Structures are given as C-alpha cells and as structure tokens.
CSV table of C-alpha atoms and ligand atoms in Angstrom, one decimal:
chain,number,residue,atom,x,y,z
A,20,UNK,CA,0.0,0.0,0.0
A,21,UNK,CA,1.4,3.5,-0.9
A,22,UNK,CA,2.0,6.0,1.9
A,23,UNK,CA,-0.7,8.8,1.9
A,24,UNK,CA,0.7,12.3,1.3
A,25,UNK,CA,-0.7,15.4,3.0
A,26,UNK,CA,0.2,19.0,2.2
A,27,UNK,CA,-0.3,21.5,5.0
A,28,UNK,CA,-0.3,25.3,4.2
A,29,UNK,CA,0.6,27.2,7.4
A,30,UNK,CA,2.6,24.4,8.9
A,31,UNK,CA,4.6,26.9,11.0
A,32,UNK,CA,1.5,28.1,12.7
A,33,UNK,CA,-0.2,26.6,15.9
A,34,UNK,CA,-2.6,24.3,14.0
A,35,UNK,CA,-0.2,23.3,11.3
A,36,UNK,CA,2.3,22.0,13.9
A,37,UNK,CA,-0.3,20.0,15.8
A,38,UNK,CA,-1.7,18.6,12.5
A,39,UNK,CA,1.7,17.6,11.4
A,40,UNK,CA,2.3,15.8,14.7
A,41,UNK,CA,-1.1,14.0,14.3
A,42,UNK,CA,-0.6,13.0,10.6
A,43,UNK,CA,2.8,11.6,11.3
A,44,UNK,CA,1.3,9.3,13.9
A,45,UNK,CA,-1.1,8.1,11.2
A,46,UNK,CA,1.8,7.2,8.9
A,47,UNK,CA,1.5,10.1,6.4
A,48,UNK,CA,4.2,11.7,4.4
A,49,UNK,CA,3.8,15.3,5.5
A,50,UNK,CA,4.8,18.2,3.4
A,51,UNK,CA,4.6,21.7,4.8
A,52,UNK,CA,4.2,24.8,2.7
A,53,UNK,CA,6.1,27.9,4.0
A,54,UNK,CA,6.4,31.4,2.5
A,55,UNK,CA,9.9,32.7,1.9
A,56,UNK,CA,11.4,34.8,4.7
A,57,UNK,CA,14.9,36.1,5.4
A,58,UNK,CA,15.0,34.1,8.7
A,59,UNK,CA,13.4,30.7,9.4
A,60,UNK,CA,10.3,30.7,11.6
A,61,UNK,CA,10.2,27.0,12.5
A,62,UNK,CA,10.0,27.2,16.3
A,63,UNK,CA,6.7,25.2,16.4
A,64,UNK,CA,8.0,22.4,14.1
A,65,UNK,CA,11.6,22.2,15.4
A,66,UNK,CA,10.8,18.8,17.0
A,67,UNK,CA,9.7,17.5,13.5
A,68,UNK,CA,12.9,18.3,11.6
A,69,UNK,CA,13.8,15.4,9.4
A,70,UNK,CA,10.2,14.0,9.7
A,71,UNK,CA,8.4,16.6,7.5
A,72,UNK,CA,9.3,18.0,4.1
A,73,UNK,CA,9.3,21.8,3.7
A,74,UNK,CA,8.6,23.5,0.4
A,75,UNK,CA,8.3,27.2,-0.4
A,76,UNK,CA,5.2,28.7,-2.0
A,77,UNK,CA,3.0,31.7,-1.2
A,78,UNK,CA,-0.8,32.1,-1.0
A,79,UNK,CA,-0.3,35.3,-2.9
A,80,UNK,CA,1.4,33.6,-5.9
A,81,UNK,CA,-0.9,31.4,-8.0
A,82,UNK,CA,1.9,29.7,-10.0
A,83,UNK,CA,3.8,28.8,-6.9
A,84,UNK,CA,0.8,26.9,-5.6
A,85,UNK,CA,0.2,25.0,-8.9
A,86,UNK,CA,3.9,24.1,-9.1
A,87,UNK,CA,3.8,22.9,-5.5
A,88,UNK,CA,0.9,20.5,-6.1
A,89,UNK,CA,2.6,19.2,-9.3
A,90,UNK,CA,5.8,18.5,-7.3
A,91,UNK,CA,4.2,17.1,-4.1
A,92,UNK,CA,1.2,15.2,-5.6
A,93,UNK,CA,-0.7,15.2,-2.3
A,94,UNK,CA,-3.9,13.2,-1.7
A,95,UNK,CA,-5.0,15.7,1.0
A,96,UNK,CA,-4.5,19.4,1.2
A,97,UNK,CA,-5.1,21.2,4.6
A,98,UNK,CA,-5.3,25.0,3.9
A,99,UNK,CA,-4.5,26.5,7.2
A,100,UNK,CA,-2.4,29.4,6.1
A,101,UNK,CA,-3.9,32.9,6.6
A,102,UNK,CA,-3.6,36.2,8.3
A,103,UNK,CA,-5.3,35.0,11.4
A,104,UNK,CA,-5.1,37.9,14.0
A,105,UNK,CA,-8.4,39.8,14.0
A,106,UNK,CA,-7.1,43.3,15.1
A,107,UNK,CA,-4.5,43.2,12.3
A,108,UNK,CA,-7.4,42.8,9.8
A,109,UNK,CA,-8.6,46.4,10.6
A,110,UNK,CA,-5.0,47.7,10.1
A,111,UNK,CA,-4.4,45.7,6.9
A,112,UNK,CA,-7.8,44.8,5.4
A,113,UNK,CA,-6.6,44.5,1.9
A,114,UNK,CA,-3.7,42.1,2.7
A,115,UNK,CA,-6.0,40.1,5.0
A,116,UNK,CA,-8.4,39.7,2.0
A,117,UNK,CA,-5.6,38.6,-0.3
A,118,UNK,CA,-4.3,35.9,2.1
A,119,UNK,CA,-7.4,34.8,3.9
A,120,UNK,CA,-10.0,35.2,1.2
A,121,UNK,CA,-8.4,35.1,-2.3
A,122,UNK,CA,-5.7,32.8,-1.1
A,123,UNK,CA,-8.4,30.1,-0.7
A,124,UNK,CA,-9.5,30.6,-4.3
A,125,UNK,CA,-5.9,30.3,-5.5
A,126,UNK,CA,-5.4,27.1,-3.6
A,127,UNK,CA,-8.7,25.6,-4.9
A,128,UNK,CA,-7.8,26.7,-8.5
A,129,UNK,CA,-4.5,24.9,-8.1
A,130,UNK,CA,-6.3,21.8,-7.0
A,131,UNK,CA,-8.8,22.0,-9.9
A,132,UNK,CA,-6.0,22.3,-12.4
A,133,UNK,CA,-3.5,19.8,-11.1
A,134,UNK,CA,-5.6,16.9,-9.6
A,135,UNK,CA,-9.4,17.0,-9.0
A,136,UNK,CA,-9.1,13.9,-6.7
A,137,UNK,CA,-7.3,15.9,-4.0
A,138,UNK,CA,-9.3,16.1,-0.8
A,139,UNK,CA,-9.3,19.7,0.4
A,140,UNK,CA,-9.8,21.1,3.9
A,141,UNK,CA,-10.5,24.8,4.5
A,142,UNK,CA,-9.8,26.4,7.9
A,143,UNK,CA,-13.0,28.4,8.4
A,144,UNK,CA,-13.8,30.2,11.6
A,145,UNK,CA,-16.5,30.9,14.2
A,146,UNK,CA,-15.6,34.6,13.5
A,147,UNK,CA,-18.0,34.3,10.5
A,148,UNK,CA,-20.9,34.2,13.0
A,149,UNK,CA,-19.8,37.6,14.5
A,150,UNK,CA,-22.9,39.3,15.8
A,151,UNK,CA,-24.5,36.0,16.5
A,152,UNK,CA,-28.0,35.3,15.1
A,153,UNK,CA,-28.7,32.4,17.5
A,154,UNK,CA,-27.1,30.6,20.5
A,155,UNK,CA,-25.6,28.1,20.2
A,156,UNK,CA,-24.3,28.4,16.6
A,157,UNK,CA,-24.8,25.4,14.2
A,158,UNK,CA,-24.0,24.7,10.6
A,159,UNK,CA,-27.4,26.4,9.7
A,160,UNK,CA,-26.9,29.6,11.7
A,161,UNK,CA,-26.8,32.7,9.4
A,162,UNK,CA,-23.4,34.5,9.3
A,163,UNK,CA,-22.8,38.1,10.4
A,164,UNK,CA,-19.0,38.8,10.4
A,165,UNK,CA,-17.8,41.7,12.5
A,166,UNK,CA,-14.2,42.3,11.2
A,167,UNK,CA,-12.4,42.3,7.9
A,168,UNK,CA,-11.0,38.9,9.0
A,169,UNK,CA,-14.5,37.5,9.5
A,170,UNK,CA,-15.5,38.8,6.1
A,171,UNK,CA,-12.5,37.3,4.4
A,172,UNK,CA,-13.1,33.9,6.1
A,173,UNK,CA,-16.7,34.0,5.0
A,174,UNK,CA,-15.5,34.4,1.4
A,175,UNK,CA,-13.1,31.4,1.9
A,176,UNK,CA,-16.0,29.3,3.3
A,177,UNK,CA,-18.3,30.0,0.4
A,178,UNK,CA,-15.7,29.6,-2.3
A,179,UNK,CA,-15.0,26.2,-0.7
A,180,UNK,CA,-18.7,25.3,-0.8
A,181,UNK,CA,-19.0,26.6,-4.3
A,182,UNK,CA,-16.0,24.6,-5.6
A,183,UNK,CA,-17.7,21.5,-4.3
A,184,UNK,CA,-21.0,22.4,-6.0
A,185,UNK,CA,-19.5,23.7,-9.2
A,186,UNK,CA,-16.7,21.2,-9.9
A,187,UNK,CA,-17.5,18.3,-7.6
A,188,UNK,CA,-14.3,18.8,-5.6
A,189,UNK,CA,-13.9,17.0,-2.3
A,190,UNK,CA,-13.8,20.3,-0.4
A,191,UNK,CA,-14.7,20.6,3.3
A,192,UNK,CA,-15.1,23.7,5.4
A,193,UNK,CA,-14.3,23.2,9.1
A,194,UNK,CA,-15.9,26.0,11.1
A,195,UNK,CA,-13.7,25.9,14.1
A,196,UNK,CA,-14.3,27.8,17.3
A,197,UNK,CA,-11.3,29.3,19.2
A,198,UNK,CA,-8.7,26.7,20.0
A,199,UNK,CA,-5.6,27.3,22.0
A,200,UNK,CA,-2.4,25.6,23.3
A,201,UNK,CA,1.0,26.3,24.7
A,202,UNK,CA,2.0,26.9,21.0
A,203,UNK,CA,-0.6,29.7,20.5
A,204,UNK,CA,0.8,33.0,19.3
A,205,UNK,CA,1.4,35.5,22.2
A,206,UNK,CA,-0.9,38.2,20.8
A,207,UNK,CA,-4.1,36.0,21.1
A,208,UNK,CA,-5.8,36.6,24.5
A,209,UNK,CA,-5.4,33.1,26.0
A,210,UNK,CA,-1.6,33.1,25.5
A,211,UNK,CA,-1.3,36.7,26.3
A,212,UNK,CA,-2.8,36.0,29.7
A,213,UNK,CA,-0.9,32.8,30.4
A,214,UNK,CA,2.4,34.3,29.3
A,215,UNK,CA,1.6,37.5,31.3
A,216,UNK,CA,0.8,35.4,34.4
A,217,UNK,CA,4.2,33.6,34.1
A,218,UNK,CA,6.1,36.8,33.6
A,219,UNK,CA,4.4,38.4,36.7
A,220,UNK,CA,5.1,35.3,38.7
A,221,UNK,CA,8.7,35.3,37.8
A,222,UNK,CA,9.1,39.0,38.6
A,223,UNK,CA,9.6,40.1,35.0
A,224,UNK,CA,6.4,42.2,34.9
A,225,UNK,CA,3.8,43.6,37.2
A,226,UNK,CA,0.8,44.4,35.0
A,227,UNK,CA,-1.1,43.0,32.1
A,228,UNK,CA,-3.1,45.3,29.8
A,229,UNK,CA,-6.2,43.8,28.2
A,230,UNK,CA,-9.2,45.0,26.2
A,231,UNK,CA,-12.8,43.8,26.7
A,232,UNK,CA,-13.0,41.4,29.7
A,233,UNK,CA,-16.6,40.5,29.1
A,234,UNK,CA,-16.2,38.9,25.6
A,235,UNK,CA,-17.2,35.3,25.7
A,236,UNK,CA,-15.6,32.5,23.6
A,237,UNK,CA,-16.0,28.8,23.2
A,238,UNK,CA,-12.3,27.8,23.8
A,239,UNK,CA,-11.0,24.3,23.1
A,240,UNK,CA,-7.6,22.6,22.8
A,241,UNK,CA,-5.9,22.8,19.4
A,242,UNK,CA,-4.6,19.2,19.8
A,243,UNK,CA,-8.2,17.9,19.9
A,244,UNK,CA,-9.3,20.1,16.9
A,245,UNK,CA,-6.7,18.9,14.3
A,246,UNK,CA,-8.1,15.4,14.6
A,247,UNK,CA,-11.5,16.8,13.4
A,248,UNK,CA,-9.8,18.3,10.3
A,249,UNK,CA,-8.5,14.8,9.4
A,250,UNK,CA,-11.8,13.1,10.1
A,251,UNK,CA,-13.6,15.4,7.7
A,252,UNK,CA,-11.4,14.3,4.8
A,253,UNK,CA,-11.9,10.6,5.6
A,254,UNK,CA,-15.6,10.6,5.1
A,255,UNK,CA,-17.4,9.2,2.0
A,256,UNK,CA,-18.8,12.7,1.2
A,257,UNK,CA,-17.4,16.2,1.6
A,258,UNK,CA,-19.3,18.4,4.0
A,259,UNK,CA,-19.0,21.3,6.5
A,260,UNK,CA,-18.8,20.9,10.2
A,261,UNK,CA,-18.8,23.0,13.4
A,262,UNK,CA,-16.0,22.1,15.8
A,263,UNK,CA,-16.5,23.5,19.3
A,264,UNK,CA,-16.8,22.4,22.9
A,265,UNK,CA,-20.3,23.8,23.5
A,266,UNK,CA,-19.1,25.7,26.6
A,267,UNK,CA,-18.5,29.5,26.7
A,268,UNK,CA,-16.4,31.5,29.1
A,269,UNK,CA,-15.4,35.2,29.4
A,270,UNK,CA,-12.0,36.7,29.2
A,271,UNK,CA,-12.5,37.6,32.9
A,272,UNK,CA,-13.0,33.9,33.8
A,273,UNK,CA,-9.8,33.1,31.8
A,274,UNK,CA,-7.9,35.6,33.9
A,275,UNK,CA,-9.4,34.2,37.2
A,276,UNK,CA,-8.3,30.6,36.4
A,277,UNK,CA,-4.9,31.6,34.9
A,278,UNK,CA,-3.8,33.8,37.8
A,279,UNK,CA,-5.2,31.4,40.4
A,280,UNK,CA,-3.0,28.6,38.9
A,281,UNK,CA,0.1,30.7,39.8
A,282,UNK,CA,-1.3,31.7,43.2
A,283,UNK,CA,-1.8,35.4,42.1
A,284,UNK,CA,-4.8,37.7,42.7
A,285,UNK,CA,-5.8,38.7,39.1
A,286,UNK,CA,-7.5,42.0,40.1
A,287,UNK,CA,-4.1,43.3,41.4
A,288,UNK,CA,-2.4,42.9,38.0
A,289,UNK,CA,-5.0,43.1,35.1
A,290,UNK,CA,-5.6,46.6,33.7
A,291,UNK,CA,-8.0,47.6,31.0
A,292,UNK,CA,-6.6,49.6,28.1
A,293,UNK,CA,-9.3,51.1,25.9
A,294,UNK,CA,-6.9,51.0,22.9
A,295,UNK,CA,-7.3,47.2,23.0
A,296,UNK,CA,-11.1,47.3,22.6
A,297,UNK,CA,-12.1,46.4,19.1
A,298,UNK,CA,-14.0,48.8,16.7
A,299,UNK,CA,-16.7,46.0,16.4
A,300,UNK,CA,-16.7,43.2,18.9
A,301,UNK,CA,-17.9,39.6,18.7
A,302,UNK,CA,-19.5,39.4,22.2
A,303,UNK,CA,-20.4,35.8,22.5
A,304,UNK,CA,-19.5,32.5,20.7
A,305,UNK,CA,-20.8,29.1,21.7
A,306,UNK,CA,-20.8,26.3,19.1
A,307,UNK,CA,-23.0,23.2,18.7
A,308,UNK,CA,-20.8,20.4,17.4
A,309,UNK,CA,-23.4,17.7,17.5
A,310,UNK,CA,-23.2,17.1,13.8
A,311,UNK,CA,-19.4,16.4,14.1
A,312,UNK,CA,-20.1,14.2,17.1
A,313,UNK,CA,-22.7,12.2,15.3
A,314,UNK,CA,-21.1,11.9,11.8
A,315,UNK,CA,-17.3,12.1,12.6
A,316,UNK,CA,-17.5,10.6,16.1
A,317,UNK,CA,-15.4,13.6,17.2
A,318,UNK,CA,-15.4,14.8,20.9
A,319,UNK,CA,-13.3,17.4,22.6
A,320,UNK,CA,-11.1,15.9,25.4
A,321,UNK,CA,-9.6,18.9,27.2
A,322,UNK,CA,-11.8,21.1,29.3
A,323,UNK,CA,-11.4,24.9,29.6
A,324,UNK,CA,-9.8,24.7,33.0
A,325,UNK,CA,-7.4,22.0,31.9
A,326,UNK,CA,-6.5,24.0,28.8
A,327,UNK,CA,-5.8,27.2,30.7
A,328,UNK,CA,-3.8,25.4,33.4
A,329,UNK,CA,-1.8,23.5,30.8
A,330,UNK,CA,-0.9,26.8,29.2
A,331,UNK,CA,0.0,28.5,32.5
A,332,UNK,CA,2.2,25.6,33.5
A,333,UNK,CA,4.0,25.6,30.1
A,334,UNK,CA,4.7,29.4,30.3
A,335,UNK,CA,5.9,29.1,33.9
A,336,UNK,CA,8.3,26.4,32.9
A,337,UNK,CA,9.5,28.4,29.9
A,338,UNK,CA,10.1,31.6,31.9
A,339,UNK,CA,11.9,29.5,34.6
A,340,UNK,CA,14.4,28.4,32.0
A,341,UNK,CA,14.7,31.6,30.0
A,342,UNK,CA,14.1,34.7,32.1
B,1,NAP,P1,-1.4,31.0,13.0
B,1,NAP,O1,-0.7,30.4,14.1
B,1,NAP,O2,-1.5,32.5,12.9
B,1,NAP,O3,-0.7,30.4,11.6
B,1,NAP,C1,-0.9,31.0,10.4
B,1,NAP,C2,0.0,30.3,9.4
B,1,NAP,O4,-0.3,30.9,8.1
B,1,NAP,C3,1.5,30.5,9.6
B,1,NAP,O5,2.1,29.3,9.4
B,1,NAP,C4,1.8,31.6,8.6
B,1,NAP,O6,3.2,31.5,8.2
B,1,NAP,C5,1.0,31.1,7.4
B,1,NAP,N1,0.8,32.2,6.4
B,1,NAP,C6,0.3,33.4,6.6
B,1,NAP,N2,0.3,34.1,5.4
B,1,NAP,C7,0.8,33.2,4.4
B,1,NAP,C8,1.1,33.3,3.0
B,1,NAP,N3,0.9,34.4,2.4
B,1,NAP,N4,1.7,32.2,2.4
B,1,NAP,C9,1.9,31.1,3.1
B,1,NAP,N5,1.7,31.0,4.4
B,1,NAP,C10,1.2,32.0,5.1
B,1,NAP,O7,-2.9,30.4,12.8
B,1,NAP,P2,-3.6,29.1,13.6
B,1,NAP,O8,-4.1,29.5,14.9
B,1,NAP,O9,-2.6,27.9,13.5
B,1,NAP,O10,-4.8,28.9,12.6
B,1,NAP,C11,-4.8,28.1,11.5
B,1,NAP,C12,-5.9,28.5,10.5
B,1,NAP,O11,-7.1,28.3,11.1
B,1,NAP,C13,-5.9,29.9,10.1
B,1,NAP,O12,-6.4,30.0,8.8
B,1,NAP,C14,-6.9,30.6,11.0
B,1,NAP,O13,-7.4,31.8,10.5
B,1,NAP,C15,-7.9,29.5,11.2
B,1,NAP,N6,-8.6,29.4,12.4
B,1,NAP,C16,-8.0,29.4,13.6
B,1,NAP,C17,-8.7,29.3,14.8
B,1,NAP,C18,-8.0,29.3,16.1
B,1,NAP,O14,-8.7,29.5,17.1
B,1,NAP,N7,-6.7,29.0,16.2
B,1,NAP,C19,-10.1,29.1,14.7
B,1,NAP,C20,-10.7,29.1,13.5
B,1,NAP,C21,-10.0,29.2,12.3
B,1,NAP,P3,4.4,32.4,8.9
B,1,NAP,O15,4.9,31.4,10.0
B,1,NAP,O16,5.3,32.6,7.8
B,1,NAP,O17,3.7,33.6,9.5
B,2,F7E,O1,-9.6,37.4,21.2
B,2,F7E,C1,-10.8,39.8,23.7
B,2,F7E,C2,-11.1,40.1,22.3
B,2,F7E,O2,-7.5,37.6,19.7
B,2,F7E,C3,-10.6,36.8,21.9
B,2,F7E,C4,-8.3,33.7,16.0
B,2,F7E,O3,-7.6,32.5,16.1
B,2,F7E,O4,-10.2,32.8,17.1
B,2,F7E,C5,-9.3,33.9,17.2
B,2,F7E,O5,-9.9,35.2,17.1
B,2,F7E,C6,-11.4,37.8,22.7
B,2,F7E,C7,-11.9,39.0,21.8
B,2,F7E,O6,-9.2,35.7,19.4
B,2,F7E,C8,-7.7,41.2,24.7
B,2,F7E,O7,-11.7,41.4,22.2
B,2,F7E,C9,-9.7,41.2,25.4
B,2,F7E,O8,-13.3,39.2,22.1
B,2,F7E,O9,-7.7,35.6,21.4
B,2,F7E,P1,-8.4,36.6,20.4
B,2,F7E,P2,-10.4,36.0,18.3
B,2,F7E,O10,-10.4,37.4,17.9
B,2,F7E,O11,-11.6,35.4,18.9
B,2,F7E,C10,-11.0,32.8,15.9
B,2,F7E,C11,-12.0,31.7,15.9
B,2,F7E,C12,-10.2,32.9,14.7
B,2,F7E,O12,-10.5,32.4,13.6
B,2,F7E,C13,-9.0,33.8,14.7
B,2,F7E,O13,-8.1,33.5,13.7
B,2,F7E,O14,-10.6,38.3,23.7
B,2,F7E,N1,-9.7,40.4,24.3
B,2,F7E,N2,-8.5,41.7,25.7
B,2,F7E,C14,-8.4,40.4,23.8
B,2,F7E,N3,-7.9,39.9,22.7
B,2,F7E,C15,-6.6,40.0,22.5
B,2,F7E,N4,-6.1,39.4,21.4
B,2,F7E,N5,-5.8,40.8,23.3
B,2,F7E,C16,-6.3,41.5,24.4
B,2,F7E,O15,-5.6,42.2,25.1
C-alpha cells in the first residue's frame, strides 16, 4: 500500500504544527508549505525536523501553488495558512483579504488544475458568526461577520462550498471555534494572559493590559481540533462541520483561572486599556458540534480549566528556564 501524502499550508502556525504531529502518527508523508522569509520561523515544528518535508510557496502567488501541487502530488491538502489575527485585519484589510479570502481561491484553482481527486480542507472560523443570530451556533446559523478577518473567512468558506457544488471537488469547510495551546501566538488573548501570568510570577512584569474582559468565547484545545480536520477528509462525502466544545467563558474567567493557577490575585495585575477594545466586537460565541459528534465521532477531550492550566504551566516552565 502506498503512503498517503498530506500537504499543510501554514505548517509553521499553531494548528499546522499539531496537525503535522497528528498525521505523522497516522503514517502520512507530511509536506509543509512555507512562505519565503529572510529568517526561518520553524519554532513550532523544530521537533519535527527530518520528519516533515518543507517546500516554499505563497498564497499570494498562483503559479507557486500550482507548481507545489505538481511537485508534491498530495492526496489531501489542509489549507491552514492565513492572516489570522483579528485586530490586524482592521489595520491591513486588503492584505487580509488577499491571504485569507483570495488565497483560498488560488489554492482551490491549483487543486482543480492539477488533480481534482485531491481532498481539500479549508480552515473556516467561528468569527463568521460575529454578531450571532442564535445561540448556540450550528451549521445552519446565518453568518454576520464583524471584522475584515471574519468577512475574508466568509468568502473562503463560500468559495470552498462553491467549488464542491461547481466542480464536484472533495472540499470541506471546518468551522472551528477558538482553540488554543502552549503553541498559541502570544498576541491572542489566551496566550497573552498565560504568558503574562508567568512573567508576573517570575518577577519580569507587574501588570497585564487587556481590552474587553466581558467577551465570551468557546475555547477548546488545538490538539483535539486537528483530529477533526483529518476526520472530515476521511468521510465518503465532503461536508461542512462546526467544531467546538459547547461551553462558553469570558476573558474575565480566563484571567481568574490563569492567575489562580500561579497563586496570584488577578485584580491586582490586570488593567483595561481602551486601545485594545475592538471597533466592532464579537460578544459571544458558543458552538454546537453535535453534527461532528454524530457523523465524525469527534469529541473534545480537554476542558477549559485543563487548557488554561496546561498553558500557564508551560509558560511558567518556559520563563523559569529563560528569564
Ligand atoms: P497561525 O498560528 O496564525 O498560523 C498561520 C499560518 O499561516 C502561519 O504558518 C503563517 O506562516 C501562514 N501564512 C500566513 N500568510 C501566508 C502566506 N501568504 N503564504 C503562506 N503561508 C502564510 O494560525 P492558527 O491558529 O494555526 O490557525 C490556522 C488556521 O485556522 C488559520 O487559517 C486561522 O485563520 C484558522 N482558524 C484558527 C482558529 C484558532 O482558534 N486558532 C479558529 C478558527 C480558524 P508564517 O509562520 O510565515 O507567518
Ligand atoms: O480574542 C478579547 C477580544 O484575539 C478573543 C483567532 O484564532 O479565534 C481567534 O480570534 C477575545 C476577543 O481571538 C484582549 O476582544 C480582550 O473578544 O484571542 P483573540 P479571536 O479574535 O476570537 C477565531 C476563531 C479565529 O478564527 C481567529 O483566527 O478576547 N480580548 N483583551 C483580547 N484579545 C486580544 N487578542 N488581546 C487582548 O488584550
């Protein structure tokens, strides 16, 4: 039997690194697409050196994607690359649209040209629900994005659905709610808080500035969520799925748990900075993943408290080694 080949765009990101870990345990040949940069940015996949192949291409460059597929000949493509930080999407809305929206079309066009049998996963987002039209959100909930990022992801979602309906591609859109880990970028609120807690505990800082403490998110563990991506591509038919825990918590609760883990009173250290409040906020996200549970047999394993404590512990250990 031949070894299955998966191509991951965004392998240097949080999800790309966990997905690579997961696919290697399943016996895949894993190829990661990276964009060219003057210095390597392989921190999250350092432990996989020698186990994954790295190829250069860019979501902005159509020909590079076509050539990449011709060279790698993957059976599965996981399109995780994007400009993923919501506040940056107000600062750079055009670039966000190029990466996060049109980048999906470029990848799908490459699939259509090179090999229509490729199974394609698109990293869609709960940010598409934005100003939520119902609680909890299901695959049938109408979308109402609240940021240029959410708008771009909505385009990516619909072009994925459309390529399935127009060209019969095996294209799936995974609508994933927020998922975090010790590998999460430090600007996202979960990691900003856990890194801040560790820095305060180690005497490297005294205060942590945050924006809206009342925003609520359905936070899960990235390690659990990458399995759902793979499960979607193993089904007999392509489809779209919500991936979420079904629980919702505020940024305030995140602070309470994270600071308590380190034995610190959060009110003494957390300050609100109005500059960090967004021009349009997503107040509440709570997903209903019952379709994924029923069809894929997928269930989240890590609770919110376990997730936050895992991240605090990892940041405390990191700052103990490297002040
Ligand atoms: P992340 O850590 O920000 O990683 C993004 C990846 O995209 C990085 O590897 C980045 O490469 C790459 N990238 C950006 N622009 C590129 C370009 N022009 N060409 C090639 N690669 C490019 O994001 P993540 O948290 O792993 O999320 C993975 C995907 O899921 C993203 O599409 C995100 O929008 C989506 N999503 C995330 C969540 C979540 O809660 N994490 C939820 C729903 C959906 P560099 O290393 O070079 O920057
Ligand atoms: O913000 C509030 C902020 O930046 C969460 C991306 O992976 O998940 C992520 O998008 C909430 C927001 O994630 C700060 O206002 C308060 O309400 O961690 P975040 P996000 O915007 O939900 C979705 C599903 C994606 O698809 C995205 O790619 O926390 N918040 N104070 C803060 N947020 C940040 N970043 N920093 C603060 O100081």
